[in-house]
């Protein structure tokens, strides 16, 4: 069965699409660029939602829901915003059998409609901070789409906060960046770089954008989350002022931030292999699959099934997410493959031998299929827990090792030049840490010549000394350490 | 403060809107007919979602997500469906800076796009039943809108199931009707009638529609949920066939069903009063509000606050949803009103007297503000639990009494005629149980002359004997007992 999944080496893009299909994560819809998120894919999204939603609430945010339809004129109010998004608008001019007086746009993001409401809701310093999140669908008309990574309609959450001071709004922007980082590292087991975007790469309408960048197995980077400090841009566009403690009227500072179903694309591309999806236990909708290994004799099979059901019950009672595949029509190998397609972290086989020995045979999705061992039923719960924890750590460590191996430092020196940089990016891809003077011109030339963009000014290297460092392209004085990569 | 809420008697419609505003459930948006669901309103919707979602999963359903954009031609495939919905379409003809080859419609409901996918997914009897639910936004361009009750965009869930046999599809339709009924009665404390809709009132595209009907305080009925048996209508429109066990190809039977944010409108209208919202405890985002009653002396207030915090901690530990309003700038009366606006079921006052006596003073949202009593801290948890349970039951019973009082039986007899019926509907409104011959003509005339429609053929009266009964309008032989009412 697994020969239906393309080899990563031969055709990475097909490998990705094969996994989406084989794991039943999503399907193509008849609407160009729109996908159907299938039940198994949606159950991963639900887990992402429930974990993040809890974290948002713990940090003082509330959910609300704003209209999907935004008057065109609202989007025009912030110049950078409309310039950035208008090529991707889907526009409604006709509804209810009539032409609309003003066209409506399907939200590509909700800053404008939300800040319009904030102008009604925020009057005094007592109304601040206002920290609202929304789980919603958005539409951006993309030319080239791929399931989860880039689709015309996608699901996401978007936080929109309002603050009395710049300091507080910036603090919020970075707080959420940290919430994202911890979620992506601790749950999705994806090691990430955090940092500020360049002016060129920032969100249309932001003062500054911070992003989270992960490395995929094809050594391309993927922006997994963004958090924007919006300054007064939207408060001014929508005239949102509050009366401060001193009685003076002041504009309101803003942040916005979001993650989307794109995270599922990252999950697939960081951990999966040629047998299918590999899911970190903490995000897996099903942690454990129990597979009874049937014999020819019905009587024996009844014993195996009864025993398997007991195993399932014990695991359920211990609050594991467990399922059993007791399809007698399918061979064990077929059922192993099904579980592998889906990336279920732990497989427990139950054969007649296990029934006799009061044991089960455990194996892990991230290990070779032959790597398995028997555990006694007495230690079932503890062993399963240990293996799940271990797998979570191992996946993170493996991804981190891969990233370390594929993060190269290239600085101008007696032996390295822009040519070295270009050749490396061309031959090896991955992250390249280098130095940049801060000019748009250098950034553009590098992008045009190498296809690599500045992913971020990484926090991890902030402490490093820039003295004497020069821009990898123009050799003038460097302003930043930056991470370059080709990206999704 | 409560004088800001209109009197139900004087202006029911304003009373409703005042509560929506005062409880901060929703706000008007700049887009005609679209509302913003504010955090408190959204938290009620989240509770509805989480309870129903659990029930759907317990009955074997999975969540998925289908595109919001539906090709126009899909909607045309089922004739009744397009006839029913096309006047309410919002249509996209331009996107990504280009004209689309085919216009797209914002989903008014998703039967068409989902059955298009089912034609790919369903091949064999082994693929059945397929039971999928979706939580989503939908758009229906309505002329007259009102927050929660009827809005252009609204949030809902829509279940779409596929079955091998008619019997099984019908069973599913009724199973879900029962899930809805139990949820609405047990959680929302709203007594309901269930039953089949007339041909005229059924869903466009259904073979038969079953609905759940509740009575509002203005004696108008509100359809709170619907479950449709779709027969083969969509399977035929999208050519969805499966190979049955006998090897033959057969069309697939279908059901669909949904509830929406409209339920919040029902909640408001069934229980609330002129002090604000009244929420049944089981659906209330906040079950208990603790209100410290401050004195002039800071030292005393510190004691009151510390004590109040202990009360909150104890309740949180016992997993109650509790909040504290310790705003010293506001008088107790102001804070009582705030809690009343929001419909928080239990108020616990903490005064210095309570601190000294190791007690709190408890009162219930559905009782007069003066009805309150002291309870000792030892019995806090048990008393609160008892009062919450009691309030849940009392609200249901009160609503049931109101419905009983306002459900009148009027049958043709020596003393009662169609004129009696007409006069009663005109003067008193409410539900009228009567008899109907089944003809569209009688149904239409009654609707035109009284504004009352057939809400359903109620299950509750199925066992009654129809012998000798005649249609309330035309006096020919009656086919059904039916419930008439003016409705939302």
Short mmCIF file of N, CA, C and O in Angstrom, two decimals, chain A residues 377-449:
data_model
loop_
_atom_site.label_atom_id
_atom_site.label_comp_id
_atom_site.label_asym_id
_atom_site.label_seq_id
_atom_site.Cartn_x
_atom_site.Cartn_y
_atom_site.Cartn_z
N UNK A 377 0.43 -6.52 30.69
CA UNK A 377 -0.76 -5.70 30.86
C UNK A 377 -0.68 -4.83 32.12
O UNK A 377 -1.25 -3.74 32.17
N UNK A 378 0.05 -5.33 33.11
CA UNK A 378 0.21 -4.57 34.35
C UNK A 378 0.85 -3.21 34.11
O UNK A 378 0.53 -2.24 34.78
N UNK A 379 1.77 -3.19 33.17
CA UNK A 379 2.50 -1.94 32.95
C UNK A 379 1.99 -1.19 31.72
O UNK A 379 2.62 -0.25 31.25
N UNK A 380 0.82 -1.62 31.20
CA UNK A 380 0.28 -1.03 29.97
C UNK A 380 0.24 0.50 30.04
O UNK A 380 0.82 1.20 29.20
N UNK A 381 -0.46 1.00 31.05
CA UNK A 381 -0.69 2.45 31.12
C UNK A 381 0.63 3.21 31.23
O UNK A 381 0.86 4.18 30.50
N UNK A 382 1.49 2.75 32.12
CA UNK A 382 2.74 3.48 32.32
C UNK A 382 3.64 3.41 31.09
O UNK A 382 4.23 4.40 30.69
N UNK A 383 3.71 2.24 30.47
CA UNK A 383 4.57 2.10 29.28
C UNK A 383 4.05 2.96 28.12
O UNK A 383 4.83 3.60 27.41
N UNK A 384 2.75 2.94 27.93
CA UNK A 384 2.17 3.73 26.85
C UNK A 384 2.47 5.20 27.08
O UNK A 384 2.86 5.93 26.16
N UNK A 385 2.32 5.61 28.32
CA UNK A 385 2.58 7.01 28.64
C UNK A 385 4.05 7.37 28.36
O UNK A 385 4.35 8.40 27.75
N UNK A 386 4.93 6.49 28.79
CA UNK A 386 6.36 6.72 28.57
C UNK A 386 6.67 6.82 27.07
O UNK A 386 7.35 7.73 26.62
N UNK A 387 6.13 5.90 26.30
CA UNK A 387 6.43 5.91 24.86
C UNK A 387 5.85 7.14 24.17
O UNK A 387 6.47 7.71 23.27
N UNK A 388 4.66 7.55 24.59
CA UNK A 388 4.07 8.75 23.99
C UNK A 388 4.93 9.98 24.29
O UNK A 388 5.22 10.78 23.41
N UNK A 389 5.34 10.10 25.55
CA UNK A 389 6.18 11.24 25.93
C UNK A 389 7.50 11.22 25.17
O UNK A 389 7.99 12.24 24.69
N UNK A 390 8.05 10.02 25.08
CA UNK A 390 9.33 9.85 24.41
C UNK A 390 9.22 10.20 22.93
O UNK A 390 10.07 10.87 22.36
N UNK A 391 8.14 9.75 22.34
CA UNK A 391 7.96 10.02 20.91
C UNK A 391 7.81 11.52 20.67
O UNK A 391 8.37 12.06 19.71
N UNK A 392 7.06 12.18 21.55
CA UNK A 392 6.90 13.63 21.43
C UNK A 392 8.28 14.30 21.44
O UNK A 392 8.59 15.13 20.59
N UNK A 393 9.11 13.90 22.39
CA UNK A 393 10.46 14.48 22.50
C UNK A 393 11.33 14.10 21.32
O UNK A 393 12.07 14.93 20.79
N UNK A 394 11.26 12.84 20.93
CA UNK A 394 12.09 12.37 19.82
C UNK A 394 11.77 13.10 18.52
O UNK A 394 12.68 13.44 17.76
N UNK A 395 10.49 13.32 18.28
CA UNK A 395 10.11 14.01 17.04
C UNK A 395 10.67 15.43 17.04
O UNK A 395 11.18 15.91 16.03
N UNK A 396 10.54 16.08 18.18
CA UNK A 396 11.07 17.44 18.26
C UNK A 396 12.58 17.43 18.04
O UNK A 396 13.12 18.22 17.28
N UNK A 397 13.25 16.50 18.72
CA UNK A 397 14.71 16.45 18.63
C UNK A 397 15.16 16.14 17.20
O UNK A 397 16.10 16.73 16.69
N UNK A 398 14.46 15.22 16.56
CA UNK A 398 14.81 14.87 15.19
C UNK A 398 14.66 16.08 14.27
O UNK A 398 15.52 16.36 13.44
N UNK A 399 13.54 16.80 14.47
CA UNK A 399 13.31 18.00 13.64
C UNK A 399 14.35 19.07 13.95
O UNK A 399 14.82 19.79 13.06
N UNK A 400 14.73 19.15 15.22
CA UNK A 400 15.74 20.15 15.61
C UNK A 400 17.10 19.79 15.01
O UNK A 400 17.80 20.65 14.47
N UNK A 401 17.45 18.52 15.08
CA UNK A 401 18.71 18.08 14.47
C UNK A 401 18.74 18.41 12.98
O UNK A 401 19.75 18.87 12.45
N UNK A 402 17.62 18.14 12.34
CA UNK A 402 17.52 18.42 10.91
C UNK A 402 17.71 19.92 10.66
O UNK A 402 18.40 20.31 9.73
N UNK A 403 17.12 20.73 11.52
CA UNK A 403 17.24 22.17 11.31
C UNK A 403 18.66 22.65 11.58
O UNK A 403 19.19 23.49 10.85
N UNK A 404 19.27 22.10 12.62
CA UNK A 404 20.65 22.48 12.93
C UNK A 404 21.55 22.14 11.74
O UNK A 404 22.37 22.95 11.29
N UNK A 405 21.34 20.95 11.22
CA UNK A 405 22.12 20.48 10.07
C UNK A 405 21.91 21.38 8.86
O UNK A 405 22.78 21.50 8.00
N UNK A 406 20.74 21.99 8.80
CA UNK A 406 20.39 22.77 7.62
C UNK A 406 20.27 24.27 7.89
O UNK A 406 19.54 24.97 7.20
N UNK A 407 20.95 24.71 8.93
CA UNK A 407 21.07 26.15 9.17
C UNK A 407 22.55 26.50 9.10
O UNK A 407 23.34 26.09 9.94
N UNK A 408 22.88 27.20 8.05
CA UNK A 408 24.29 27.48 7.76
C UNK A 408 24.57 28.95 8.02
O UNK A 408 23.76 29.81 7.66
N UNK A 409 25.69 29.23 8.64
CA UNK A 409 26.08 30.63 8.83
C UNK A 409 27.04 31.03 7.72
O UNK A 409 28.08 30.39 7.53
N UNK A 410 26.68 32.02 6.96
CA UNK A 410 27.58 32.51 5.90
C UNK A 410 27.73 34.03 6.03
O UNK A 410 26.76 34.77 5.83
N UNK A 411 28.90 34.45 6.42
CA UNK A 411 29.18 35.88 6.56
C UNK A 411 30.29 36.26 5.59
O UNK A 411 31.14 35.44 5.25
N UNK A 412 30.28 37.51 5.19
CA UNK A 412 31.37 38.02 4.35
C UNK A 412 32.68 37.93 5.12
O UNK A 412 32.77 38.37 6.26
N UNK A 413 33.67 37.37 4.48
CA UNK A 413 34.97 37.23 5.14
C UNK A 413 36.00 37.03 4.05
O UNK A 413 35.68 37.08 2.85
N UNK A 414 37.21 36.77 4.47
CA UNK A 414 38.26 36.56 3.47
C UNK A 414 37.93 35.36 2.58
O UNK A 414 38.23 35.34 1.40
N UNK A 415 37.23 34.36 3.16
CA UNK A 415 36.96 33.20 2.33
C UNK A 415 35.51 33.14 1.79
O UNK A 415 35.25 32.48 0.80
N UNK A 416 34.58 33.83 2.46
CA UNK A 416 33.19 33.76 1.99
C UNK A 416 32.70 35.10 1.44
O UNK A 416 32.98 36.16 2.00
N UNK A 417 31.93 35.01 0.36
CA UNK A 417 31.40 36.22 -0.28
C UNK A 417 29.93 35.99 -0.62
O UNK A 417 29.36 34.96 -0.29
N UNK A 418 29.34 36.96 -1.29
CA UNK A 418 27.97 36.79 -1.77
C UNK A 418 27.87 35.59 -2.71
O UNK A 418 26.85 34.89 -2.74
N UNK A 419 28.94 35.31 -3.44
CA UNK A 419 28.94 34.16 -4.35
C UNK A 419 28.82 32.85 -3.57
O UNK A 419 28.11 31.93 -3.98
N UNK A 420 29.54 32.77 -2.45
CA UNK A 420 29.44 31.59 -1.59
C UNK A 420 27.99 31.40 -1.15
O UNK A 420 27.41 30.31 -1.20
N UNK A 421 27.40 32.52 -0.69
CA UNK A 421 26.01 32.53 -0.23
C UNK A 421 25.08 32.02 -1.33
O UNK A 421 24.26 31.12 -1.13
N UNK A 422 25.23 32.61 -2.52
CA UNK A 422 24.38 32.25 -3.66
C UNK A 422 24.51 30.77 -4.01
O UNK A 422 23.51 30.08 -4.22
N UNK A 423 25.75 30.32 -4.06
CA UNK A 423 25.99 28.92 -4.42
C UNK A 423 25.37 27.99 -3.38
O UNK A 423 24.73 26.99 -3.71
N UNK A 424 25.55 28.36 -2.10
CA UNK A 424 25.01 27.50 -1.04
C UNK A 424 23.48 27.44 -1.11
O UNK A 424 22.89 26.36 -1.07
N UNK A 425 22.86 28.60 -1.21
CA UNK A 425 21.39 28.63 -1.27
C UNK A 425 20.91 27.81 -2.46
O UNK A 425 19.95 27.04 -2.37
N UNK A 426 21.60 27.95 -3.53
CA UNK A 426 21.22 27.24 -4.75
C UNK A 426 21.39 25.72 -4.60
O UNK A 426 20.51 24.94 -4.96
N UNK A 427 22.51 25.31 -4.02
CA UNK A 427 22.82 23.87 -3.93
C UNK A 427 22.14 23.18 -2.76
O UNK A 427 21.74 22.03 -2.86
N UNK A 428 22.08 23.86 -1.62
CA UNK A 428 21.64 23.16 -0.40
C UNK A 428 20.34 23.66 0.21
O UNK A 428 19.73 22.96 0.99
N UNK A 429 19.96 24.88 -0.10
CA UNK A 429 18.75 25.43 0.51
C UNK A 429 18.88 25.47 2.04
O UNK A 429 19.99 25.57 2.55
N UNK A 430 17.78 25.36 2.77
CA UNK A 430 17.84 25.46 4.23
C UNK A 430 17.90 26.91 4.68
O UNK A 430 17.74 27.84 3.88
N UNK A 431 18.06 27.10 6.00
CA UNK A 431 18.24 28.46 6.52
C UNK A 431 19.68 28.89 6.35
O UNK A 431 20.60 28.10 6.58
N UNK A 432 19.87 30.14 5.98
CA UNK A 432 21.21 30.72 6.01
C UNK A 432 21.19 31.94 6.91
O UNK A 432 20.40 32.87 6.68
N UNK A 433 22.01 31.90 7.94
CA UNK A 433 22.14 33.08 8.80
C UNK A 433 23.22 33.96 8.20
O UNK A 433 24.34 33.50 7.95
N UNK A 434 22.85 35.21 7.96
CA UNK A 434 23.82 36.10 7.36
C UNK A 434 23.62 37.52 7.88
O UNK A 434 22.82 37.73 8.80
N UNK A 435 24.33 38.46 7.29
CA UNK A 435 24.19 39.85 7.73
C UNK A 435 23.62 40.71 6.62
O UNK A 435 23.84 40.44 5.43
N UNK A 436 22.89 41.75 7.04
CA UNK A 436 22.18 42.58 6.06
C UNK A 436 22.27 44.03 6.50
O UNK A 436 22.17 44.35 7.69
N UNK A 437 22.43 44.89 5.49
CA UNK A 437 22.58 46.32 5.78
C UNK A 437 21.25 47.01 6.06
O UNK A 437 21.22 48.14 6.53
N UNK A 438 20.15 46.33 5.72
CA UNK A 438 18.83 46.91 5.97
C UNK A 438 18.23 47.57 4.74
O UNK A 438 17.09 48.05 4.79
N UNK A 439 18.93 47.56 3.61
CA UNK A 439 18.37 48.25 2.44
C UNK A 439 17.46 47.33 1.63
O UNK A 439 17.74 46.15 1.44
N UNK A 440 16.37 47.92 1.15
CA UNK A 440 15.41 47.18 0.34
C UNK A 440 16.06 46.69 -0.94
O UNK A 440 15.76 45.60 -1.43
N UNK A 441 16.97 47.49 -1.45
CA UNK A 441 17.64 47.14 -2.69
C UNK A 441 18.38 45.80 -2.59
O UNK A 441 18.21 44.91 -3.41
N UNK A 442 19.20 45.66 -1.55
CA UNK A 442 19.93 44.40 -1.36
C UNK A 442 18.96 43.23 -1.18
O UNK A 442 19.14 42.16 -1.76
N UNK A 443 17.92 43.47 -0.38
CA UNK A 443 16.92 42.43 -0.12
C UNK A 443 16.29 41.95 -1.44
O UNK A 443 16.15 40.75 -1.68
N UNK A 444 15.94 42.92 -2.29
CA UNK A 444 15.31 42.59 -3.57
C UNK A 444 16.25 41.82 -4.49
O UNK A 444 15.85 40.85 -5.13
N UNK A 445 17.49 42.28 -4.57
CA UNK A 445 18.44 41.61 -5.47
C UNK A 445 18.68 40.18 -5.01
O UNK A 445 18.64 39.24 -5.81
N UNK A 446 18.86 40.01 -3.70
CA UNK A 446 19.09 38.65 -3.19
C UNK A 446 17.90 37.76 -3.51
O UNK A 446 18.04 36.63 -3.96
N UNK A 447 16.70 38.30 -3.33
CA UNK A 447 15.50 37.51 -3.61
C UNK A 447 15.44 37.13 -5.09
O UNK A 447 15.17 35.98 -5.44
N UNK A 448 15.70 38.11 -5.94
CA UNK A 448 15.63 37.84 -7.38
C UNK A 448 16.68 36.84 -7.83
O UNK A 448 16.42 36.00 -8.69
N UNK A 449 17.84 36.92 -7.23
CA UNK A 449 18.94 36.07 -7.71
C UNK A 449 18.97 34.69 -7.07
O UNK A 449 19.53 33.76 -7.64
#
